[in-house]
Amino acid sequence: MNSPADRRQNPADHHQNPTDGYRDLAARYGTPLYVYDLDRVEESRRALAGSLPEGFEIFYALKANPHPDIARALREGAGPACRAEISSAGELASALSAGYNAGECLYTGPGKTPAELEHAIGEGVRMFSVESYTDLQHVGAAAIRHGVVAKCLLRINSAGTKAATTGIRMMGKPSQFGIDSETLPELMPQLLAVPGTRVVGAHFFTMSNAVDENGLVGEFEQTVAAAARLAEEVGLPLEFLDIGGGFSSPYAVPGERADYPKLAAELERILDLHLPRWRSGTPHLAVESGRYLVGSSGYLLASVVNIKDSRGSRFVILDSGINVLGGLSGLGRLLPAAVQLDGAEPDGVASLVGPLCTPGDSLGRDVRLPALEPGDVIVVPNVGAYGVSASLQGFLSRPVAVEAVVRGGQVVSATQLVPVRTEVPAVAVS
């Protein structure tokens, strides 16, 4: 059996400049252009698997990037195959087209509609993460209509302290996510009795993009301790435990994803303490990740359309804005975007803006940039996650970015997404 150190890949083992040759792709396909490197995807999967104890499964959160070629690369190839975590009929369609078995998918999210549940169960999905008693009832009603029983994880909104510094915290406060842990003693008998469902475990996801390994370990320790306590004190079934994620990777700036040299040993210590039967498979253990698995694989190529000086400030206007690299801009989070241009050194500071008719179309203010001219192509690194899938594609009806997938420097596919409506059956609700 390989040790975690043997299975971990050195992030410094990168070949030449990953943007070499991408300018040719921009000439071939135009801009805006996303390039996804499947070699980097598989490298990230090996790195994450090598940071975990043997026996953990990894769910790939398709919300990060639902491109079927990327999802397929995480299911196939060398190393442990990822399972799919999905939150919509569209993500389910992407997972199925990438070869995932619907019965192995985990369907999550706080707003599962009757039509979506009918569609998912009809396609073969059998495992759901539920956010409330009524969410569980909705899953059960759909399962009964199909004559099946749905396995359900209770997503827990734990009230523990914060162990990690993070950009987005999901638990420990009033939230649409998860069942408040303090309500479980009274609620558990009802949860276990919902027709059409079988509660098989728990799902935690406390935060996103933890900035340090010690903090991530602390979050996981609180999660495992909470799951063990709920199993003992309120009778929570614990056949399956998803402890969430939070694995860190840079977004839209140069840099490498985080390395976790101590995580496997620390998780083994935590599990031995709180769930000593884990080594024999009780409970079955999983983590989930989107950003860490695919973030470093993606690059956005954009063309400089114009350069404008206004009252002492310079604006570099691109053909790509928040319609192409939204970065969850609806949350009001300004991207710290950085660019690369043939290795040129920064020559000055400017605002990097897009072509949309709104002052909110900003990819970064006071960005250090090389000398640029109209027609130059810039590269934004580390946008394989939350690029196209987190952008305002419909605004102003601008062209959707082409997505080119490469492996070994060769183009595997090049497609331009045309938004389509995923048909799901209408459900009469009495």
Short mmCIF file of C-alpha atoms in Angstrom, two decimals:
data_model
loop_
_atom_site.label_atom_id
_atom_site.label_comp_id
_atom_site.label_asym_id
_atom_site.label_seq_id
_atom_site.Cartn_x
_atom_site.Cartn_y
_atom_site.Cartn_z
CA MET A 1 0.00 0.00 0.00
CA ASN A 2 1.39 3.38 -0.93
CA SER A 3 1.85 5.94 1.81
CA PRO A 4 0.19 9.36 1.49
CA ALA A 5 3.63 10.82 0.75
CA ASP A 6 4.15 8.28 -2.04
CA ARG A 7 0.76 9.07 -3.52
CA ARG A 8 1.12 12.86 -3.29
CA GLN A 9 2.35 14.65 -6.37
CA ASN A 10 4.86 17.48 -6.12
CA PRO A 11 3.14 20.61 -7.45
CA ALA A 12 6.52 21.83 -8.67
CA ASP A 13 6.66 19.00 -11.21
CA HIS A 14 5.26 21.27 -13.91
CA HIS A 15 6.73 21.32 -17.32
CA GLN A 16 7.15 24.47 -19.35
CA ASN A 17 5.09 27.64 -19.12
CA PRO A 18 1.50 26.34 -19.39
CA THR A 19 0.48 29.27 -21.59
CA ASP A 20 2.95 28.32 -24.30
CA GLY A 21 0.99 27.69 -27.46
CA TYR A 22 -2.27 29.12 -26.18
CA ARG A 23 -1.86 32.25 -28.29
CA ASP A 24 -2.11 30.01 -31.36
CA LEU A 25 -5.40 28.69 -30.01
CA ALA A 26 -6.66 32.25 -29.62
CA ALA A 27 -5.78 32.89 -33.27
CA ARG A 28 -7.62 29.72 -34.27
CA TYR A 29 -10.76 30.02 -32.14
CA GLY A 30 -10.89 33.73 -31.30
CA THR A 31 -11.43 35.31 -27.91
CA PRO A 32 -12.81 35.14 -25.31
CA LEU A 33 -11.37 31.64 -25.03
CA TYR A 34 -11.07 29.29 -22.08
CA VAL A 35 -8.39 26.61 -22.25
CA TYR A 36 -8.65 23.63 -19.89
CA ASP A 37 -5.64 21.33 -19.47
CA LEU A 38 -6.73 17.78 -18.60
CA ASP A 39 -3.20 16.89 -17.50
CA ARG A 40 -3.56 19.51 -14.76
CA VAL A 41 -6.99 18.14 -13.80
CA GLU A 42 -5.62 14.64 -13.34
CA GLU A 43 -2.61 15.99 -11.46
CA SER A 44 -4.92 17.79 -9.02
CA ARG A 45 -6.98 14.65 -8.50
CA ARG A 46 -3.85 12.66 -7.65
CA ALA A 47 -2.69 15.40 -5.30
CA LEU A 48 -5.99 15.47 -3.40
CA ALA A 49 -6.24 11.68 -3.23
CA GLY A 50 -2.67 11.56 -1.95
CA SER A 51 -3.57 13.98 0.84
CA LEU A 52 -6.33 11.71 2.19
CA PRO A 53 -6.29 8.39 4.04
CA GLU A 54 -6.95 5.27 2.00
CA GLY A 55 -10.65 4.56 1.64
CA PHE A 56 -11.93 8.11 1.21
CA GLU A 57 -14.04 8.81 -1.85
CA ILE A 58 -13.93 12.17 -3.61
CA PHE A 59 -17.04 13.83 -4.98
CA TYR A 60 -16.43 16.29 -7.80
CA ALA A 61 -18.73 19.31 -7.41
CA LEU A 62 -19.82 20.00 -10.98
CA LYS A 63 -20.86 23.52 -10.01
CA ALA A 64 -17.18 24.45 -10.32
CA ASN A 65 -17.06 23.46 -13.99
CA PRO A 66 -19.65 21.14 -15.57
CA HIS A 67 -17.73 20.66 -18.84
CA PRO A 68 -18.17 16.94 -19.67
CA ASP A 69 -14.53 16.50 -20.73
CA ILE A 70 -13.36 17.74 -17.34
CA ALA A 71 -15.88 15.63 -15.46
CA ARG A 72 -14.87 12.61 -17.55
CA ALA A 73 -11.18 13.13 -16.78
CA LEU A 74 -11.99 13.00 -13.06
CA ARG A 75 -13.84 9.71 -13.51
CA GLU A 76 -11.35 8.01 -15.83
CA GLY A 77 -7.58 7.75 -16.05
CA ALA A 78 -5.00 6.79 -13.46
CA GLY A 79 -5.92 7.17 -9.82
CA PRO A 80 -9.18 6.87 -7.88
CA ALA A 81 -12.32 7.77 -9.81
CA CYS A 82 -14.33 10.69 -8.51
CA ARG A 83 -18.08 10.52 -7.99
CA ALA A 84 -20.32 13.40 -9.06
CA GLU A 85 -21.96 15.92 -6.75
CA ILE A 86 -24.74 17.70 -8.63
CA SER A 87 -27.31 20.39 -7.84
CA SER A 88 -29.45 20.68 -10.97
CA ALA A 89 -30.88 18.82 -13.93
CA GLY A 90 -28.25 20.49 -16.10
CA GLU A 91 -25.39 19.22 -13.95
CA LEU A 92 -26.96 15.77 -13.95
CA ALA A 93 -27.04 15.86 -17.75
CA SER A 94 -23.35 16.81 -17.83
CA ALA A 95 -22.46 14.02 -15.42
CA LEU A 96 -24.36 11.44 -17.44
CA SER A 97 -22.76 12.59 -20.68
CA ALA A 98 -19.36 12.20 -18.99
CA GLY A 99 -20.16 8.58 -18.17
CA TYR A 100 -21.10 8.82 -14.50
CA ASN A 101 -23.63 6.34 -13.17
CA ALA A 102 -26.68 8.24 -11.92
CA GLY A 103 -26.95 5.87 -8.99
CA GLU A 104 -23.52 6.99 -7.78
CA CYS A 105 -24.29 10.73 -7.96
CA LEU A 106 -25.05 12.81 -4.88
CA TYR A 107 -27.83 15.36 -5.51
CA THR A 108 -27.56 18.41 -3.23
CA GLY A 109 -29.02 21.89 -2.84
CA PRO A 110 -31.69 23.71 -0.83
CA GLY A 111 -34.20 24.31 -3.64
CA LYS A 112 -34.96 20.93 -5.21
CA THR A 113 -38.24 21.37 -7.07
CA PRO A 114 -40.77 18.55 -7.55
CA ALA A 115 -40.00 18.55 -11.27
CA GLU A 116 -36.24 18.27 -10.66
CA LEU A 117 -36.72 15.43 -8.18
CA GLU A 118 -38.97 13.57 -10.59
CA HIS A 119 -36.39 13.97 -13.32
CA ALA A 120 -33.41 12.99 -11.15
CA ILE A 121 -35.04 9.88 -9.69
CA GLY A 122 -36.35 8.94 -13.12
CA GLU A 123 -32.77 9.10 -14.44
CA GLY A 124 -31.60 6.81 -11.64
CA VAL A 125 -30.30 9.14 -8.91
CA ARG A 126 -30.72 7.41 -5.56
CA MET A 127 -28.69 9.50 -3.10
CA PHE A 128 -29.65 12.97 -1.92
CA SER A 129 -28.35 15.46 0.61
CA VAL A 130 -31.35 17.09 2.28
CA GLU A 131 -31.41 20.49 3.94
CA SER A 132 -34.60 20.26 6.02
CA TYR A 133 -37.44 17.99 7.10
CA THR A 134 -39.61 19.31 4.28
CA ASP A 135 -36.81 18.80 1.75
CA LEU A 136 -36.65 15.17 2.90
CA GLN A 137 -40.43 14.86 2.49
CA HIS A 138 -40.20 16.17 -1.07
CA VAL A 139 -37.51 13.61 -1.94
CA GLY A 140 -39.63 10.87 -0.39
CA ALA A 141 -42.75 11.85 -2.30
CA ALA A 142 -40.90 11.70 -5.61
CA ALA A 143 -39.30 8.38 -4.70
CA ILE A 144 -42.69 6.86 -3.86
CA ARG A 145 -44.07 7.92 -7.23
CA HIS A 146 -41.23 5.95 -8.83
CA GLY A 147 -41.58 2.98 -6.51
CA VAL A 148 -38.08 3.34 -5.04
CA VAL A 149 -36.44 4.31 -1.77
CA ALA A 150 -33.99 7.24 -1.80
CA LYS A 151 -30.91 7.13 0.41
CA CYS A 152 -30.52 10.48 2.13
CA LEU A 153 -27.75 12.28 3.95
CA LEU A 154 -28.84 14.90 6.46
CA ARG A 155 -26.89 18.06 5.84
CA ILE A 156 -26.04 19.41 9.27
CA ASN A 157 -25.79 23.08 10.17
CA SER A 158 -23.50 22.57 13.13
CA ALA A 159 -23.04 25.21 15.80
CA GLY A 160 -19.32 24.61 16.38
CA THR A 161 -16.65 27.26 16.61
CA LYS A 162 -14.73 28.46 13.58
CA ALA A 163 -11.38 26.77 13.14
CA ALA A 164 -10.34 28.08 9.72
CA THR A 165 -10.02 31.45 8.04
CA THR A 166 -12.03 31.30 4.84
CA GLY A 167 -13.70 33.45 2.20
CA ILE A 168 -17.16 31.86 2.45
CA ARG A 169 -18.53 30.23 5.62
CA MET A 170 -21.51 27.97 5.08
CA MET A 171 -22.43 26.74 8.57
CA GLY A 172 -22.74 27.91 12.17
CA LYS A 173 -25.25 30.69 11.45
CA PRO A 174 -28.86 31.02 10.27
CA SER A 175 -28.82 29.52 6.80
CA GLN A 176 -30.84 27.93 4.01
CA PHE A 177 -28.21 25.18 4.15
CA GLY A 178 -28.51 22.29 6.53
CA ILE A 179 -30.62 21.22 9.49
CA ASP A 180 -29.76 23.16 12.64
CA SER A 181 -27.93 20.66 14.84
CA GLU A 182 -29.70 21.76 18.02
CA THR A 183 -33.09 20.76 16.54
CA LEU A 184 -32.08 17.16 15.84
CA PRO A 185 -32.90 15.63 19.27
CA GLU A 186 -36.57 16.50 18.78
CA LEU A 187 -36.65 16.13 15.00
CA MET A 188 -34.79 12.85 14.49
CA PRO A 189 -37.76 10.47 14.95
CA GLN A 190 -39.67 12.35 12.24
CA LEU A 191 -36.67 12.37 9.91
CA LEU A 192 -36.24 8.62 10.24
CA ALA A 193 -39.90 7.95 9.45
CA VAL A 194 -40.38 9.81 6.14
CA PRO A 195 -41.86 7.35 3.60
CA GLY A 196 -39.80 6.77 0.47
CA THR A 197 -36.51 7.64 2.18
CA ARG A 198 -33.83 5.99 4.26
CA VAL A 199 -31.51 8.24 6.21
CA VAL A 200 -28.04 6.73 5.83
CA GLY A 201 -25.72 9.41 7.12
CA ALA A 202 -24.64 13.01 7.34
CA HIS A 203 -23.25 15.71 5.09
CA PHE A 204 -21.22 18.64 6.34
CA PHE A 205 -19.78 21.56 4.41
CA THR A 206 -18.64 24.27 6.75
CA MET A 207 -16.65 26.61 4.49
CA SER A 208 -14.93 27.14 1.16
CA ASN A 209 -11.27 27.71 0.32
CA ALA A 210 -9.61 27.43 3.74
CA VAL A 211 -6.34 29.31 3.68
CA ASP A 212 -4.17 27.03 5.85
CA GLU A 213 -3.81 23.34 6.58
CA ASN A 214 -4.09 23.64 10.37
CA GLY A 215 -7.38 25.46 10.01
CA LEU A 216 -8.70 22.84 7.58
CA VAL A 217 -7.72 20.05 9.99
CA GLY A 218 -9.50 21.90 12.79
CA GLU A 219 -12.69 22.17 10.73
CA PHE A 220 -12.60 18.47 9.89
CA GLU A 221 -12.01 17.55 13.52
CA GLN A 222 -15.05 19.53 14.61
CA THR A 223 -17.08 17.91 11.83
CA VAL A 224 -16.11 14.32 12.68
CA ALA A 225 -16.64 14.94 16.41
CA ALA A 226 -20.08 16.41 15.72
CA ALA A 227 -21.09 13.46 13.54
CA ALA A 228 -19.98 10.95 16.19
CA ARG A 229 -21.81 12.88 18.92
CA LEU A 230 -25.04 13.03 16.91
CA ALA A 231 -24.86 9.31 16.17
CA GLU A 232 -24.48 8.52 19.85
CA GLU A 233 -26.83 11.08 21.37
CA VAL A 234 -29.73 11.38 18.91
CA GLY A 235 -29.50 8.17 16.88
CA LEU A 236 -28.26 9.65 13.60
CA PRO A 237 -27.54 6.71 11.27
CA LEU A 238 -23.94 6.87 10.15
CA GLU A 239 -23.39 4.47 7.29
CA PHE A 240 -22.04 7.32 5.14
CA LEU A 241 -20.27 10.52 6.19
CA ASP A 242 -19.39 13.34 3.79
CA ILE A 243 -17.13 15.72 5.72
CA GLY A 244 -17.19 18.38 2.98
CA GLY A 245 -14.23 20.21 1.53
CA GLY A 246 -12.59 23.61 1.68
CA PHE A 247 -9.41 22.67 -0.20
CA SER A 248 -7.71 25.81 -1.39
CA SER A 249 -6.61 26.90 -4.85
CA PRO A 250 -5.90 30.41 -6.22
CA TYR A 251 -8.51 32.10 -8.36
CA ALA A 252 -7.64 34.38 -11.29
CA VAL A 253 -4.16 35.10 -9.97
CA PRO A 254 -0.86 33.25 -10.48
CA GLY A 255 0.02 30.59 -7.94
CA GLU A 256 -0.28 26.92 -7.08
CA ARG A 257 -3.04 25.07 -5.28
CA ALA A 258 -2.36 24.35 -1.61
CA ASP A 259 -0.41 21.33 -0.47
CA TYR A 260 -1.56 19.27 2.54
CA PRO A 261 1.37 17.14 3.75
CA LYS A 262 -0.11 16.51 7.23
CA LEU A 263 -3.77 16.05 6.36
CA ALA A 264 -3.85 12.27 5.85
CA ALA A 265 -2.17 11.52 9.17
CA GLU A 266 -4.29 14.09 10.99
CA LEU A 267 -7.52 12.67 9.57
CA GLU A 268 -6.46 9.17 10.61
CA ARG A 269 -5.86 10.44 14.15
CA ILE A 270 -9.22 12.21 14.23
CA LEU A 271 -11.14 9.23 12.89
CA ASP A 272 -9.40 6.76 15.20
CA LEU A 273 -10.44 8.95 18.13
CA HIS A 274 -14.07 9.60 17.21
CA LEU A 275 -15.10 6.85 14.75
CA PRO A 276 -12.77 3.92 15.48
CA ARG A 277 -14.58 1.53 13.12
CA TRP A 278 -13.79 3.67 10.07
CA ARG A 279 -10.90 1.45 8.99
CA SER A 280 -13.34 -1.40 8.41
CA GLY A 281 -15.67 0.83 6.37
CA THR A 282 -18.09 2.11 9.00
CA PRO A 283 -18.91 4.78 8.12
CA HIS A 284 -18.10 5.08 4.44
CA LEU A 285 -16.16 8.35 4.15
CA ALA A 286 -16.10 11.06 1.50
CA VAL A 287 -14.93 14.59 0.80
CA GLU A 288 -16.01 16.92 -1.97
CA SER A 289 -14.15 19.45 -4.06
CA GLY A 290 -14.59 21.59 -7.12
CA ARG A 291 -12.11 24.49 -7.04
CA TYR A 292 -9.13 22.38 -5.93
CA LEU A 293 -9.66 19.70 -8.58
CA VAL A 294 -10.07 21.95 -11.61
CA GLY A 295 -9.15 25.54 -10.76
CA SER A 296 -5.51 25.33 -11.82
CA SER A 297 -6.42 23.67 -15.13
CA GLY A 298 -8.06 26.72 -16.70
CA TYR A 299 -6.84 29.86 -18.44
CA LEU A 300 -8.90 32.67 -19.96
CA LEU A 301 -7.55 34.35 -23.07
CA ALA A 302 -9.00 37.77 -23.81
CA SER A 303 -8.19 40.45 -26.36
CA VAL A 304 -7.48 44.08 -25.61
CA VAL A 305 -10.09 46.14 -27.47
CA ASN A 306 -9.10 49.62 -26.37
CA ILE A 307 -7.04 51.56 -23.86
CA LYS A 308 -8.48 54.70 -22.36
CA ASP A 309 -7.12 57.35 -20.00
CA SER A 310 -9.65 59.22 -17.88
CA ARG A 311 -8.80 61.86 -15.27
CA GLY A 312 -5.51 60.31 -14.33
CA SER A 313 -6.66 56.68 -14.47
CA ARG A 314 -6.04 54.13 -17.18
CA PHE A 315 -8.60 51.58 -18.34
CA VAL A 316 -7.70 48.50 -20.36
CA ILE A 317 -10.90 47.44 -22.10
CA LEU A 318 -11.20 43.76 -23.01
CA ASP A 319 -13.62 41.74 -25.10
CA SER A 320 -14.24 39.70 -21.91
CA GLY A 321 -15.94 40.97 -18.78
CA ILE A 322 -18.10 39.58 -16.00
CA ASN A 323 -20.20 37.93 -18.70
CA VAL A 324 -17.19 35.64 -19.28
CA LEU A 325 -15.40 35.71 -15.90
CA GLY A 326 -18.12 36.60 -13.44
CA GLY A 327 -16.37 35.25 -10.38
CA LEU A 328 -19.68 35.13 -8.51
CA SER A 329 -19.89 38.87 -9.11
CA GLY A 330 -23.45 38.87 -7.80
CA LEU A 331 -21.90 38.61 -4.35
CA GLY A 332 -20.16 41.93 -4.91
CA ARG A 333 -16.73 40.33 -4.76
CA LEU A 334 -14.17 42.20 -6.85
CA LEU A 335 -11.83 39.90 -8.70
CA PRO A 336 -8.12 40.34 -7.99
CA ALA A 337 -7.46 39.37 -11.60
CA ALA A 338 -3.89 39.16 -12.84
CA VAL A 339 -2.68 38.68 -16.39
CA GLN A 340 0.29 37.23 -18.20
CA LEU A 341 1.66 38.47 -21.54
CA ASP A 342 4.60 36.62 -23.04
CA GLY A 343 6.49 36.88 -19.75
CA ALA A 344 6.58 40.68 -19.95
CA GLU A 345 7.23 42.56 -16.73
CA PRO A 346 4.55 44.88 -15.29
CA ASP A 347 4.82 48.35 -16.80
CA GLY A 348 2.11 50.21 -14.91
CA VAL A 349 -1.23 50.07 -13.15
CA ALA A 350 -4.68 50.13 -14.75
CA SER A 351 -8.25 49.00 -14.28
CA LEU A 352 -9.05 45.84 -16.20
CA VAL A 353 -12.61 46.16 -17.51
CA GLY A 354 -14.92 44.40 -19.93
CA PRO A 355 -17.21 45.48 -22.78
CA LEU A 356 -20.53 45.60 -20.92
CA CYS A 357 -22.60 48.74 -20.47
CA THR A 358 -22.30 48.85 -16.69
CA PRO A 359 -19.63 50.24 -14.36
CA GLY A 360 -19.82 46.91 -12.53
CA ASP A 361 -18.05 45.22 -15.43
CA SER A 362 -14.67 45.24 -13.74
CA LEU A 363 -12.23 42.36 -13.49
CA GLY A 364 -9.84 44.29 -11.28
CA ARG A 365 -8.83 47.78 -10.20
CA ASP A 366 -5.23 48.95 -9.90
CA VAL A 367 -3.95 45.81 -11.57
CA ARG A 368 -0.23 45.73 -12.37
CA LEU A 369 -0.03 45.16 -16.12
CA PRO A 370 2.62 44.92 -18.81
CA ALA A 371 2.56 47.45 -21.62
CA LEU A 372 -0.52 46.64 -23.73
CA GLU A 373 -1.94 47.71 -27.06
CA PRO A 374 -5.24 46.98 -28.82
CA GLY A 375 -5.09 43.50 -30.32
CA ASP A 376 -2.84 42.06 -27.60
CA VAL A 377 -4.05 38.83 -26.00
CA ILE A 378 -3.83 38.55 -22.23
CA VAL A 379 -4.07 35.39 -20.13
CA VAL A 380 -5.85 35.11 -16.77
CA PRO A 381 -4.60 31.99 -14.94
CA ASN A 382 -6.30 29.62 -12.49
CA VAL A 383 -9.87 29.99 -13.76
CA GLY A 384 -10.75 26.37 -14.43
CA ALA A 385 -13.32 26.67 -11.63
CA TYR A 386 -16.10 29.25 -11.47
CA GLY A 387 -15.29 30.69 -14.88
CA VAL A 388 -18.04 30.18 -17.44
CA SER A 389 -20.30 28.51 -14.88
CA ALA A 390 -20.27 31.55 -12.55
CA SER A 391 -20.59 34.28 -15.16
CA LEU A 392 -23.39 36.57 -16.35
CA GLN A 393 -23.59 34.94 -19.76
CA GLY A 394 -26.97 36.34 -20.71
CA PHE A 395 -26.24 40.00 -20.03
CA LEU A 396 -26.10 42.12 -23.20
CA SER A 397 -26.24 38.91 -25.27
CA ARG A 398 -22.50 38.99 -25.82
CA PRO A 399 -20.84 35.93 -27.42
CA VAL A 400 -20.25 33.03 -25.07
CA ALA A 401 -16.60 32.04 -24.64
CA VAL A 402 -15.25 29.12 -26.61
CA GLU A 403 -13.95 26.34 -24.34
CA ALA A 404 -10.95 24.40 -25.67
CA VAL A 405 -9.82 21.26 -23.87
CA VAL A 406 -6.22 20.11 -24.25
CA ARG A 407 -4.26 17.07 -23.19
CA GLY A 408 -0.54 16.73 -23.77
CA GLY A 409 -0.64 20.02 -25.64
CA GLN A 410 -3.14 18.69 -28.19
CA VAL A 411 -6.72 19.94 -28.55
CA VAL A 412 -9.26 17.33 -27.44
CA SER A 413 -12.34 19.43 -28.13
CA ALA A 414 -13.40 23.02 -28.75
CA THR A 415 -17.01 23.98 -28.13
CA GLN A 416 -19.12 27.07 -27.60
CA LEU A 417 -21.96 26.61 -25.19
CA VAL A 418 -25.40 27.57 -26.49
CA PRO A 419 -27.67 27.88 -23.45
CA VAL A 420 -30.45 25.30 -23.66
CA ARG A 421 -33.44 24.50 -21.52
CA THR A 422 -33.21 21.14 -19.80
CA GLU A 423 -36.61 19.54 -20.15
CA VAL A 424 -38.02 18.07 -16.96
CA PRO A 425 -41.55 16.75 -16.53
CA ALA A 426 -44.20 19.02 -15.12
CA VAL A 427 -45.54 17.89 -11.77
CA ALA A 428 -48.98 18.76 -10.46
CA VAL A 429 -48.73 19.75 -6.82
CA SER A 430 -51.93 19.43 -4.84
#
